[in-house]
Every structure is written in C-alpha cells, then in structure tokens.
CSV table of C-alpha atoms in Angstrom, one decimal:
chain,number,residue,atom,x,y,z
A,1,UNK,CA,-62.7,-9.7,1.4
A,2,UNK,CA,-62.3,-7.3,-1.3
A,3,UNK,CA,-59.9,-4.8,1.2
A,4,UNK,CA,-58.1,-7.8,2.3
A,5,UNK,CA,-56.4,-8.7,-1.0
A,6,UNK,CA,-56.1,-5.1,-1.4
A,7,UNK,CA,-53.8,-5.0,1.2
A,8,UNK,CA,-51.5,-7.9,0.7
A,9,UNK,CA,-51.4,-6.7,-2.9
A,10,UNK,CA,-49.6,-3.4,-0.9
A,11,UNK,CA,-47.2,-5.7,1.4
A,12,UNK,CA,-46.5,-7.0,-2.2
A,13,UNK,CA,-45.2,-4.4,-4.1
A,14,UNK,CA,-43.7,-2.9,-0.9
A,15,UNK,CA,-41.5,-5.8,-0.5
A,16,UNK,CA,-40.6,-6.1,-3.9
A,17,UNK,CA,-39.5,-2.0,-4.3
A,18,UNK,CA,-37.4,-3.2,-0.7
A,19,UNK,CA,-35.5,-5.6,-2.5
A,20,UNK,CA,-35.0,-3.7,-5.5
A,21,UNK,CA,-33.2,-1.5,-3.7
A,22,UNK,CA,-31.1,-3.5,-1.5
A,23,UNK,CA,-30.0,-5.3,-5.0
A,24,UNK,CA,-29.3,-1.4,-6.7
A,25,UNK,CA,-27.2,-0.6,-3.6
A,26,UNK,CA,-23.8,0.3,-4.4
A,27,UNK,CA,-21.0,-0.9,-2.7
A,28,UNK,CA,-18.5,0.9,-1.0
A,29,UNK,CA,-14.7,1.2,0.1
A,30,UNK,CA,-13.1,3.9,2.0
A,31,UNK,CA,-10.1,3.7,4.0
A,32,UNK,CA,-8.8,6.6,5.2
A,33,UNK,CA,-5.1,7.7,7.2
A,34,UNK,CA,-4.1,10.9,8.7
A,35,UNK,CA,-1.7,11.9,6.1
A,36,UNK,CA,-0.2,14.4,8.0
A,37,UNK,CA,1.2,11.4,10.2
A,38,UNK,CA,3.6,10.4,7.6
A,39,UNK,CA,6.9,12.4,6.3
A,40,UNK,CA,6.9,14.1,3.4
A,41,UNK,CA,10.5,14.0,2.6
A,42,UNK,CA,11.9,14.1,-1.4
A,43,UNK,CA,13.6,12.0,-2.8
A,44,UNK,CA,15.6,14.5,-3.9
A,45,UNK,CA,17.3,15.3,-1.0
A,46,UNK,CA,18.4,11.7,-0.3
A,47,UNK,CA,21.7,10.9,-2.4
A,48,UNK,CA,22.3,7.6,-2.7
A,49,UNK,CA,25.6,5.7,-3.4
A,50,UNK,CA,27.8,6.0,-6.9
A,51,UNK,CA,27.5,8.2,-10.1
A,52,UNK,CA,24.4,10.4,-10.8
A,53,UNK,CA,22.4,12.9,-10.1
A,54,UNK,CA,21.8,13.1,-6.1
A,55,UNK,CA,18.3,11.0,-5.1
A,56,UNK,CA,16.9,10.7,-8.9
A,57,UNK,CA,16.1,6.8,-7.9
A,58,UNK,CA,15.6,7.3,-3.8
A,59,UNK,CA,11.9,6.7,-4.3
A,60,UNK,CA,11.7,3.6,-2.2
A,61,UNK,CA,14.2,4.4,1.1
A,62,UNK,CA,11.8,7.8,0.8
A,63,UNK,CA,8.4,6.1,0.6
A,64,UNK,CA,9.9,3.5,3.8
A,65,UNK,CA,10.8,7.0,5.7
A,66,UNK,CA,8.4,8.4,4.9
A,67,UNK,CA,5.8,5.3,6.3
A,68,UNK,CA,8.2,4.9,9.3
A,69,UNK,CA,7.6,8.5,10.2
A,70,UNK,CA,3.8,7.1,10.0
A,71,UNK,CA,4.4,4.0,12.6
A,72,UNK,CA,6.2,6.5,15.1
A,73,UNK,CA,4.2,9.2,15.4
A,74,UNK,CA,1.0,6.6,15.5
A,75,UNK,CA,2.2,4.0,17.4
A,76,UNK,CA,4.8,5.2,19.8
A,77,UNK,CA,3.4,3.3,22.5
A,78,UNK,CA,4.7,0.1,20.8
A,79,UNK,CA,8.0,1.3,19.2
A,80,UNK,CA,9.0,4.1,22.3
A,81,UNK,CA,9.5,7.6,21.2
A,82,UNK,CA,12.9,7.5,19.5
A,83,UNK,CA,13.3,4.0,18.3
A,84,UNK,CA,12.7,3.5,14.7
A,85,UNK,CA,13.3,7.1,14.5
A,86,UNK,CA,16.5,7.7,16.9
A,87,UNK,CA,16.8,10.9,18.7
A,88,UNK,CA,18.1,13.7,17.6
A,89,UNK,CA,17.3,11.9,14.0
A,90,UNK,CA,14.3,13.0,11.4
A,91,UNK,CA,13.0,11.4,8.3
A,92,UNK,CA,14.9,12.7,5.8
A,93,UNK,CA,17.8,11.2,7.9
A,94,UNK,CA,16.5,8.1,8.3
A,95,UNK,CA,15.8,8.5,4.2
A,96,UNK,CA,19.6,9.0,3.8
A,97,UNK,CA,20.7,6.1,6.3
A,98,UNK,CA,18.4,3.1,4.1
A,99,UNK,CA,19.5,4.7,1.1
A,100,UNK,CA,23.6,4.0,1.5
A,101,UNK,CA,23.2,2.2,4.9
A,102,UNK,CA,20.6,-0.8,4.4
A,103,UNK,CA,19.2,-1.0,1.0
A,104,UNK,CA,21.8,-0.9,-1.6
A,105,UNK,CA,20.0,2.0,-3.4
A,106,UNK,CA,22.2,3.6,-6.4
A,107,UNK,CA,21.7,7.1,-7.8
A,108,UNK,CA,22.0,5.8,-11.3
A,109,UNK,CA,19.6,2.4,-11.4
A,110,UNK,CA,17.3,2.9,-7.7
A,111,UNK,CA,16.7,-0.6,-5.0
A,112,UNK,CA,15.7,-4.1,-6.0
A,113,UNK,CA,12.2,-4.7,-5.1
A,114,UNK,CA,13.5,-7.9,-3.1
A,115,UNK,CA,16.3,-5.1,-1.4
A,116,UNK,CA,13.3,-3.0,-0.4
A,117,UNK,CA,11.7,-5.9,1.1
A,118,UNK,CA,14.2,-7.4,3.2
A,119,UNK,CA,16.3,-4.0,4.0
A,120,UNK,CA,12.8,-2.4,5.4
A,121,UNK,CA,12.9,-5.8,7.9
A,122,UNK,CA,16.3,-5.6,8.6
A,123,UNK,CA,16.0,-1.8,9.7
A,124,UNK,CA,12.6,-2.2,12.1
A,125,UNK,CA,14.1,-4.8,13.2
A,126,UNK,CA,17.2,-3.7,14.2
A,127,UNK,CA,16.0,-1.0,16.0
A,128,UNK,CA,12.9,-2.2,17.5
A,129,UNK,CA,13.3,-5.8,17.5
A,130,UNK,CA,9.6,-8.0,17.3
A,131,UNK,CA,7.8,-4.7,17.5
A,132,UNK,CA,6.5,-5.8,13.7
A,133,UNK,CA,4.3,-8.0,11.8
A,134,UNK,CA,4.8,-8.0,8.1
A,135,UNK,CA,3.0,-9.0,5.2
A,136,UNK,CA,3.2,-8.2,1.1
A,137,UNK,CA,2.2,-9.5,-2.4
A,138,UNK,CA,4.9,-9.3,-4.9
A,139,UNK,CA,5.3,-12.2,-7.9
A,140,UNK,CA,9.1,-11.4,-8.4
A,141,UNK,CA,10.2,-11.5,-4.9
A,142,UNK,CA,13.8,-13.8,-4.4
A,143,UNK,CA,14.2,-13.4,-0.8
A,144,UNK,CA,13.3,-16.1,2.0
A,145,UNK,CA,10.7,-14.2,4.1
A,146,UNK,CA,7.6,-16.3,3.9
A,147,UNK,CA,5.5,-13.4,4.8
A,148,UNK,CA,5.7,-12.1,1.0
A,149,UNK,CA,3.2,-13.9,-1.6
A,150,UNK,CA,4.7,-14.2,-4.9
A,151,UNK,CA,1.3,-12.8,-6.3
A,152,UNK,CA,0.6,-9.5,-8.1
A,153,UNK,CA,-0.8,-6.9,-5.3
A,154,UNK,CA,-4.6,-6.9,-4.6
A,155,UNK,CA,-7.1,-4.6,-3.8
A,156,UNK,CA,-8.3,-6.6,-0.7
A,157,UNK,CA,-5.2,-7.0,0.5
A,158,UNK,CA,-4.3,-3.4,0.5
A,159,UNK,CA,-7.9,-2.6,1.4
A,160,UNK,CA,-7.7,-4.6,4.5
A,161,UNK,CA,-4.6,-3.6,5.8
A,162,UNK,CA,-5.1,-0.1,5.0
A,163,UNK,CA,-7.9,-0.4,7.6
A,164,UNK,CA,-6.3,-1.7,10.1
A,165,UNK,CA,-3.8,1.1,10.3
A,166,UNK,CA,-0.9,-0.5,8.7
A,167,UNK,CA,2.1,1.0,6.8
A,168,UNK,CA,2.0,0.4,3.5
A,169,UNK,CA,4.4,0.9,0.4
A,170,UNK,CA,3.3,0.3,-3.4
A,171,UNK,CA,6.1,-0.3,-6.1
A,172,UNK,CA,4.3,0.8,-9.6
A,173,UNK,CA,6.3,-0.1,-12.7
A,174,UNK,CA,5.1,1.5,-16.3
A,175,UNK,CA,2.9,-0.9,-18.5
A,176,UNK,CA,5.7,0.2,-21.3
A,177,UNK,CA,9.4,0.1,-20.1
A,178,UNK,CA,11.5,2.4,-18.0
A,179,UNK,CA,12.3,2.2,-14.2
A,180,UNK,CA,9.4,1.8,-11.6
A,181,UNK,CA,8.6,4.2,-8.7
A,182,UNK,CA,7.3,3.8,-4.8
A,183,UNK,CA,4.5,5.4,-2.9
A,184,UNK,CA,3.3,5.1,0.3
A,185,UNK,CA,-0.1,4.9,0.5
A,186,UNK,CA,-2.7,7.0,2.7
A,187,UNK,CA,-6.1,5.9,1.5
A,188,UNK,CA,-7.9,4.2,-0.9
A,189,UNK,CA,-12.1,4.3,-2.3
A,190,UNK,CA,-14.0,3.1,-4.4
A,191,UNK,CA,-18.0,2.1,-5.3
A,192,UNK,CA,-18.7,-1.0,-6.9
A,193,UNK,CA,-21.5,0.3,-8.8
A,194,UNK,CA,-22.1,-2.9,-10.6
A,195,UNK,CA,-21.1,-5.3,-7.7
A,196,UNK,CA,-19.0,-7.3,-9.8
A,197,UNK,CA,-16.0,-7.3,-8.0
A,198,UNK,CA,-14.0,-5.3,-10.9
A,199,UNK,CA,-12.0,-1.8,-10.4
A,200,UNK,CA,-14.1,-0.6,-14.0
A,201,UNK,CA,-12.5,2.8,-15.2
A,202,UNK,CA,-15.8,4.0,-15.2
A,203,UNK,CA,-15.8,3.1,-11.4
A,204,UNK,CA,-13.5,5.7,-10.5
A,205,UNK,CA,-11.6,4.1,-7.4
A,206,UNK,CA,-8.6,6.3,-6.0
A,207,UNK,CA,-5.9,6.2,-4.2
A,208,UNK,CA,-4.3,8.4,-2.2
A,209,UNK,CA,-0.2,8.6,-1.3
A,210,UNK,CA,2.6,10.7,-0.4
A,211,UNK,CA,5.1,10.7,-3.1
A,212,UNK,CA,8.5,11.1,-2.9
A,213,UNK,CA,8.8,12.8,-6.1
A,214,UNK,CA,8.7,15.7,-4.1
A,215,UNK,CA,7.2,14.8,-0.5
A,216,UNK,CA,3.6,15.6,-1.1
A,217,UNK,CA,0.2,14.2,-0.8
A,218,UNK,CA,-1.2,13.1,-4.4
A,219,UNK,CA,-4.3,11.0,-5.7
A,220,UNK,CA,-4.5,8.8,-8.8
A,221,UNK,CA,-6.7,6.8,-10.6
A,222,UNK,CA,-7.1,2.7,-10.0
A,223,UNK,CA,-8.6,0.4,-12.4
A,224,UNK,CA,-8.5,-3.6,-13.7
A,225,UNK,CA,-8.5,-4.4,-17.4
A,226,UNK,CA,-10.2,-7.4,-16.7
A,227,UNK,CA,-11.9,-9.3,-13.1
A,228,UNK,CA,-9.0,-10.4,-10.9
A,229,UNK,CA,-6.1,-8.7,-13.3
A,230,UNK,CA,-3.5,-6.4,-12.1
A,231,UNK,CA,-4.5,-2.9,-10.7
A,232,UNK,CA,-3.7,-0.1,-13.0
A,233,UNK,CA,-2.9,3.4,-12.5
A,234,UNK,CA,-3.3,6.8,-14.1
A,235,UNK,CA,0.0,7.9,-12.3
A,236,UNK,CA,2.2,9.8,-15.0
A,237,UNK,CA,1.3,8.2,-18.0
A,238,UNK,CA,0.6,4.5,-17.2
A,239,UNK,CA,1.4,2.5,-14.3
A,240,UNK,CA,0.1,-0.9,-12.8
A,241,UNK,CA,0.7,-1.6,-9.5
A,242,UNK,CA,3.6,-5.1,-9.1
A,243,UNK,CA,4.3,-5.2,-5.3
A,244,UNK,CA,3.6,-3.9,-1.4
A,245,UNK,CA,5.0,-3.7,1.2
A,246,UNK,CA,3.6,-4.1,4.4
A,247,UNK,CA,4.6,-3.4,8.2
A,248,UNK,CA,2.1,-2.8,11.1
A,249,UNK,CA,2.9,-2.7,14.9
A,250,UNK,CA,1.8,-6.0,17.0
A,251,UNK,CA,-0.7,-7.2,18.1
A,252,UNK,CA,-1.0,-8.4,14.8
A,253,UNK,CA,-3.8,-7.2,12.2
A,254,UNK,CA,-6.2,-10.4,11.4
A,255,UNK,CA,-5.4,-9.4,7.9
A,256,UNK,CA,-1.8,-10.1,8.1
A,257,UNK,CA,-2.5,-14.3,9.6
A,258,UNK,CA,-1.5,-16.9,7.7
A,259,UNK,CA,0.0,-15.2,4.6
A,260,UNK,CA,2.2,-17.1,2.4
A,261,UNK,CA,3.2,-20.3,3.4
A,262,UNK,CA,6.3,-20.5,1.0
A,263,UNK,CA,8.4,-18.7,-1.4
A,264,UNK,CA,9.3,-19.7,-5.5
A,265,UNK,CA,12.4,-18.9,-7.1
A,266,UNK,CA,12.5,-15.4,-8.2
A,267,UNK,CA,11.1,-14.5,-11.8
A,268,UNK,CA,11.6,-11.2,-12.3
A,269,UNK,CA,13.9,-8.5,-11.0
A,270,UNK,CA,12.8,-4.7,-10.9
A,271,UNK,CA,14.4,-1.4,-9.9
A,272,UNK,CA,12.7,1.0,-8.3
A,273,UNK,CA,13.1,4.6,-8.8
C-alpha cells in the first residue's frame, strides 16, 4: 500500500514539472524569404520628375521594384516570364518607369502613401491583369480600394502574409518629423518570451528588408510601447511602422479573405522618401 502511494506521488510531480514547462515555453515567430529573389536596386539611380537631387525621395517605386523583382523570379508560372518585368527590361528600369510613369513620385518631396497604393495596382495590373490579390493596413489611406484597412500596420498581418510568400512593402515615418521611407520586407522573428502578445524591447523581434537607400539587405529592431500600439523601429534614429503594402499571386493567401469591407475619408497625408 505503502509503494502504491509512492508511485502516484511520482505521476504527481511528473505531471506537474510537464506542465510547468509547457506554460515556460516561449513562443516563436519566424518567417523567412529568399532575399536574393528580390532587386536590390538604389534609389539613387532612379530620378524622379522636377527639381532635386536625382532619386533622394525614390524610396517607394524602389522598394515596389524591388518586390516585383521578388513576384517574377518566384512566381513566373502565374505572371509568365516577362510580364510584370517586360523583356529586355530590369528592375532598376521598372524603378524608373513607376517613378515618372505611374506614381507621381518627385525628387524634392517623394510618393503619397495613397499614390503608392493605387499606382502599385495600377502597374500589376496593367501588365498582368487578375494575376493579383491585394491586401494592406494603412489609417491615412484616401483611395477607394476596399482591400486597404484604414488601421495602423500589425504584426499578424505582416506575419501572416509574410508566410504565405507574399510581397510586401512597409512605409516607416519618424516618431519626430521629417519625410518617411519604404522597405520591402524579407523576414520577420521574434519570441514571445512572456506570451503576452506584446513586441517588449527586451523581446528583441527583427525584421529583415532590402532598402533602397542603397539596394541592400538590412535588419532592424521592432517593438510596441504598449499591447496593441504601433510597431516601432530602431531604423535610423526612430521609426514606427504607418502602412503596407501588400500583393501576392492568386490563388489567393487565406490571409488576404475578407479584408476591409469599406474605406473612411482620408486623415492623414504622408510622403514617402
């Protein structure tokens, strides 16, 4: 009798120390892309239209080059081999074409973040008509597309689609003042340590990009001031992260159903740079 309680007094604490464990486990997040199957053109050899120094503000007809270099060399079977990307065309030239063809961008003041929006659908679609799904998050959007929520951008949103092998653009504006910049992003991780559903500093989630300031891969920091608040970034010397952009080949991701159902008036306008 004696052995017997013994035992279960072992099952005991061996369940216990089982869920102790499962409850310590750390969450994680890791979604990674090729980046060598996106361009890594610079901004700075894409002038734009009007006064200024050549490609200073070409950040975001870059970045969408530079992601629709991503969607041809990934899914040529859906967009054909010199469709988005004509032939005898490269990124940089398909950099220079959105720049003063498409999105209105200036030398002196960059694109509207409703500009970058629209112009990127007008392009795919113009040269590979209902090839695309699209989907973003971006509070100060004034266009008509309803698959744009007027929200701030969200982990889980770019998390998702990330891992479903979409193309994705961020817009990151300084928490001060000055013009914002795009990126097009190639991974992103993090570990929950704490589980609480917060990016904590302390956390140190990453993502990863190509920027345009110069065509190359790079990693920054991302982090939340508070649960549910907008993702921050070490990029430069303070950034938080106010809209994506999203376009991925059909069939359509599960991630990208039943996005916005309606568009607000616009709130804000931003340049991008």
């Amino acid at each position: 009798m004696q052995r017997l309680k013994s035992y279960g007094l072992v099952a005991v604490v061996f369940a216990l120390l089982s869920l102790a464990s499962e409850s310590l486990a750390t969450v994680v997040y890791d979604a990674q892309l090729d980046a060598g199957n996106f361009g890594n053109v610079s901004q700075y050899v894409v002038p734009a239209q009007g006064p200024g120094s050549a490609g200073a503000n070409s950040c975001v007809p870059t970045s969408v080059a530079n992601g629709i270099q991503y969607l041809q060399n990934v899914y040529s079977n859906v967009y054909g081999v010199d469709t988005i990307i004509p032939a005898n065309k490269n990124t940089k030239d398909v950099a220079i074409d959105l720049a003063n063809n498409w999105m209105n961008t200036t030398n002196a003041s960059g694109t509207s973040g409703t500009s970058w929006i629209d112009d990127k659908y007008r392009y795919l679609e113009d040269k590979a008509a209902n090839k695309t799904v699209y989907g973003g998050e971006y509070s100060g959007y004034g266009g008509t597309h309803i698959f744009i929520t007027k929200a701030n951008p969200t982990f889980a949103f770019l998390f998702n689609n990330l891992s479903n092998g979409a193309e994705i653009e961020v817009g990151i504006v300084p928490t001060g003042s000055g013009i914002g910049h795009a990126l097009t992003l190639t991974a992103l991780h993090w570990e929950d340590v704490d589980e609480d559903g917060m990016l904590d500093a302390s956390e140190g989630a990453t993502f990863d990009y190509i920027d345009p300031a110069g065509g190359d891969p790079a990693q920054s920091t991302l982090f939340q001031a508070t649960l549910g608040g907008v993702l921050q970034t070490d990029y430069s010397s303070g950034y938080k992260i106010v809209l994506d952009v999203v376009a991925s080949p059909v069939p359509e991701p599960g991630t990208l159903a039943g996005l916005g159902l309606g568009v607000a008036l616009l709130l804000v306008r931003r340049r991008f740079g």
